[in-house]
Amino acid sequence: MRYFKLKEFDSPDLSGSGQLMDPDFLNLLDKAREVANIPFKINSGVRTEEHNKSCGGKVNSSHLKGLAADISVKDSRSRFLVINALISVGLHRIGIAKSFIHVDADNSKSRNVYWTY
């Protein structure tokens, strides 16, 4: 990866767990970062069951599979750039919140969906 280190995707309660992230998903995320041309700060990558529960994650969260990331956004412009870049590289499961963008590549879930928090 050009723009990320695996440790950025660690569950806070398990050092080195970023290695559990899906490499194909990370490759797409790296490409999206290049397209956006702004830094992507990862709020959440892979999660342990315990951390997922403590942060209010869903039981079937894609974070548990290493197929999801939450990217911090600070304003409308960065939100636009991140979303546009994710779509342009083929990522089409996107959740939009005020302070972050969730993206995942979980093929066991509906494709081509966008939602808000």
mmCIF file of C-alpha atoms in Angstrom:
data_model
loop_
_atom_site.group_PDB
_atom_site.id
_atom_site.type_symbol
_atom_site.label_atom_id
_atom_site.label_comp_id
_atom_site.label_asym_id
_atom_site.label_seq_id
_atom_site.Cartn_x
_atom_site.Cartn_y
_atom_site.Cartn_z
ATOM 1 C CA MET A 1 0.000 0.000 0.000
ATOM 2 C CA ARG A 2 1.152 3.457 -0.801
ATOM 3 C CA TYR A 3 -0.922 5.569 1.579
ATOM 4 C CA PHE A 4 -1.615 3.384 4.611
ATOM 5 C CA LYS A 5 0.109 1.229 7.198
ATOM 6 C CA LEU A 6 -1.665 -1.889 8.424
ATOM 7 C CA LYS A 7 -1.525 -0.644 12.024
ATOM 8 C CA GLU A 8 -3.943 2.158 11.058
ATOM 9 C CA PHE A 9 -6.578 -0.572 10.718
ATOM 10 C CA ASP A 10 -5.877 -2.288 14.079
ATOM 11 C CA SER A 11 -8.728 -2.879 16.493
ATOM 12 C CA PRO A 12 -7.762 -0.753 19.532
ATOM 13 C CA ASP A 13 -7.810 -3.826 21.749
ATOM 14 C CA LEU A 14 -5.628 -6.062 19.542
ATOM 15 C CA SER A 15 -2.271 -4.801 18.325
ATOM 16 C CA GLY A 16 -1.365 -6.127 14.876
ATOM 17 C CA SER A 17 -4.960 -6.957 13.974
ATOM 18 C CA GLY A 18 -4.792 -4.714 10.907
ATOM 19 C CA GLN A 19 -3.179 -7.729 9.241
ATOM 20 C CA LEU A 20 -6.664 -9.277 9.230
ATOM 21 C CA MET A 21 -7.933 -6.677 6.753
ATOM 22 C CA ASP A 22 -8.885 -8.005 3.330
ATOM 23 C CA PRO A 23 -6.026 -7.161 0.919
ATOM 24 C CA ASP A 24 -8.330 -6.539 -2.061
ATOM 25 C CA PHE A 25 -10.396 -4.085 -0.023
ATOM 26 C CA LEU A 26 -7.228 -2.304 1.129
ATOM 27 C CA ASN A 27 -6.026 -2.041 -2.455
ATOM 28 C CA LEU A 28 -9.269 -0.305 -3.461
ATOM 29 C CA LEU A 29 -9.051 1.992 -0.445
ATOM 30 C CA ASP A 30 -5.474 2.895 -1.379
ATOM 31 C CA LYS A 31 -6.600 3.729 -4.927
ATOM 32 C CA ALA A 32 -9.459 5.848 -3.569
ATOM 33 C CA ARG A 33 -7.008 7.766 -1.391
ATOM 34 C CA GLU A 34 -4.956 8.564 -4.480
ATOM 35 C CA VAL A 35 -8.021 9.720 -6.406
ATOM 36 C CA ALA A 36 -9.256 11.923 -3.544
ATOM 37 C CA ASN A 37 -5.824 13.513 -3.156
ATOM 38 C CA ILE A 38 -6.463 14.220 0.537
ATOM 39 C CA PRO A 39 -5.341 12.201 3.568
ATOM 40 C CA PHE A 40 -7.673 9.456 4.809
ATOM 41 C CA LYS A 41 -7.621 9.164 8.596
ATOM 42 C CA ILE A 42 -8.956 5.741 9.566
ATOM 43 C CA ASN A 43 -11.220 5.844 12.623
ATOM 44 C CA SER A 44 -12.021 2.138 12.528
ATOM 45 C CA GLY A 45 -10.778 -0.822 10.512
ATOM 46 C CA VAL A 46 -10.933 -4.412 11.666
ATOM 47 C CA ARG A 47 -12.715 -4.941 14.990
ATOM 48 C CA THR A 48 -12.636 -7.707 17.532
ATOM 49 C CA GLU A 49 -16.019 -8.964 18.743
ATOM 50 C CA GLU A 50 -15.394 -7.211 22.065
ATOM 51 C CA HIS A 51 -14.494 -3.856 20.546
ATOM 52 C CA ASN A 52 -17.380 -4.061 18.072
ATOM 53 C CA LYS A 53 -19.794 -4.606 20.946
ATOM 54 C CA SER A 54 -18.298 -1.811 23.069
ATOM 55 C CA CYS A 55 -18.518 0.758 20.245
ATOM 56 C CA GLY A 56 -22.100 -0.152 19.352
ATOM 57 C CA GLY A 57 -21.299 -1.978 16.111
ATOM 58 C CA LYS A 58 -23.846 -4.268 14.504
ATOM 59 C CA VAL A 59 -23.673 -7.994 15.236
ATOM 60 C CA ASN A 60 -22.884 -8.757 11.576
ATOM 61 C CA SER A 61 -20.564 -5.770 11.075
ATOM 62 C CA SER A 62 -18.270 -5.947 8.073
ATOM 63 C CA HIS A 63 -15.532 -4.587 10.351
ATOM 64 C CA LEU A 64 -15.437 -8.040 11.984
ATOM 65 C CA LYS A 65 -14.431 -9.530 8.610
ATOM 66 C CA GLY A 66 -11.786 -6.926 7.775
ATOM 67 C CA LEU A 67 -13.959 -5.664 4.934
ATOM 68 C CA ALA A 68 -14.817 -2.192 6.255
ATOM 69 C CA ALA A 69 -13.283 1.101 7.260
ATOM 70 C CA ASP A 70 -14.558 4.335 8.749
ATOM 71 C CA ILE A 71 -12.797 7.385 7.319
ATOM 72 C CA SER A 72 -12.800 10.662 9.241
ATOM 73 C CA VAL A 73 -14.198 13.703 7.446
ATOM 74 C CA LYS A 74 -14.079 17.228 8.828
ATOM 75 C CA ASP A 75 -16.223 19.179 6.379
ATOM 76 C CA SER A 76 -18.501 18.981 3.343
ATOM 77 C CA ARG A 77 -15.640 19.288 0.864
ATOM 78 C CA SER A 78 -13.663 16.376 2.323
ATOM 79 C CA ARG A 79 -16.884 14.341 2.550
ATOM 80 C CA PHE A 80 -17.504 14.937 -1.165
ATOM 81 C CA LEU A 81 -13.918 14.064 -2.150
ATOM 82 C CA VAL A 82 -13.893 10.839 -0.122
ATOM 83 C CA ILE A 83 -17.279 9.636 -1.378
ATOM 84 C CA ASN A 84 -16.500 10.522 -4.989
ATOM 85 C CA ALA A 85 -13.162 8.672 -4.807
ATOM 86 C CA LEU A 86 -14.723 5.569 -3.220
ATOM 87 C CA ILE A 87 -17.355 5.393 -5.945
ATOM 88 C CA SER A 88 -14.793 5.942 -8.700
ATOM 89 C CA VAL A 89 -12.769 2.867 -7.630
ATOM 90 C CA GLY A 90 -15.850 0.655 -7.435
ATOM 91 C CA LEU A 91 -16.793 0.788 -3.754
ATOM 92 C CA HIS A 92 -20.577 1.114 -3.530
ATOM 93 C CA ARG A 93 -21.514 0.320 0.081
ATOM 94 C CA ILE A 94 -21.185 3.694 1.759
ATOM 95 C CA GLY A 95 -22.585 5.076 4.992
ATOM 96 C CA ILE A 96 -22.480 8.830 5.452
ATOM 97 C CA ALA A 97 -22.241 10.442 8.875
ATOM 98 C CA LYS A 98 -21.379 13.968 9.959
ATOM 99 C CA SER A 99 -17.831 13.100 11.038
ATOM 100 C CA PHE A 100 -17.016 9.931 9.088
ATOM 101 C CA ILE A 101 -17.679 7.869 5.988
ATOM 102 C CA HIS A 102 -18.160 4.127 6.385
ATOM 103 C CA VAL A 103 -17.206 2.002 3.392
ATOM 104 C CA ASP A 104 -17.215 -1.738 3.002
ATOM 105 C CA ALA A 105 -16.805 -4.407 0.359
ATOM 106 C CA ASP A 106 -18.882 -7.116 2.003
ATOM 107 C CA ASN A 107 -20.337 -9.212 -0.814
ATOM 108 C CA SER A 108 -22.657 -11.015 1.612
ATOM 109 C CA LYS A 109 -24.674 -7.788 1.900
ATOM 110 C CA SER A 110 -26.731 -5.727 -0.556
ATOM 111 C CA ARG A 111 -24.639 -3.995 -3.179
ATOM 112 C CA ASN A 112 -24.935 -0.447 -4.465
ATOM 113 C CA VAL A 113 -26.364 1.086 -1.305
ATOM 114 C CA TYR A 114 -25.756 4.391 0.430
ATOM 115 C CA TRP A 115 -27.151 5.283 3.836
ATOM 116 C CA THR A 116 -26.926 7.984 6.457
ATOM 117 C CA TYR A 117 -26.390 7.782 10.190
#
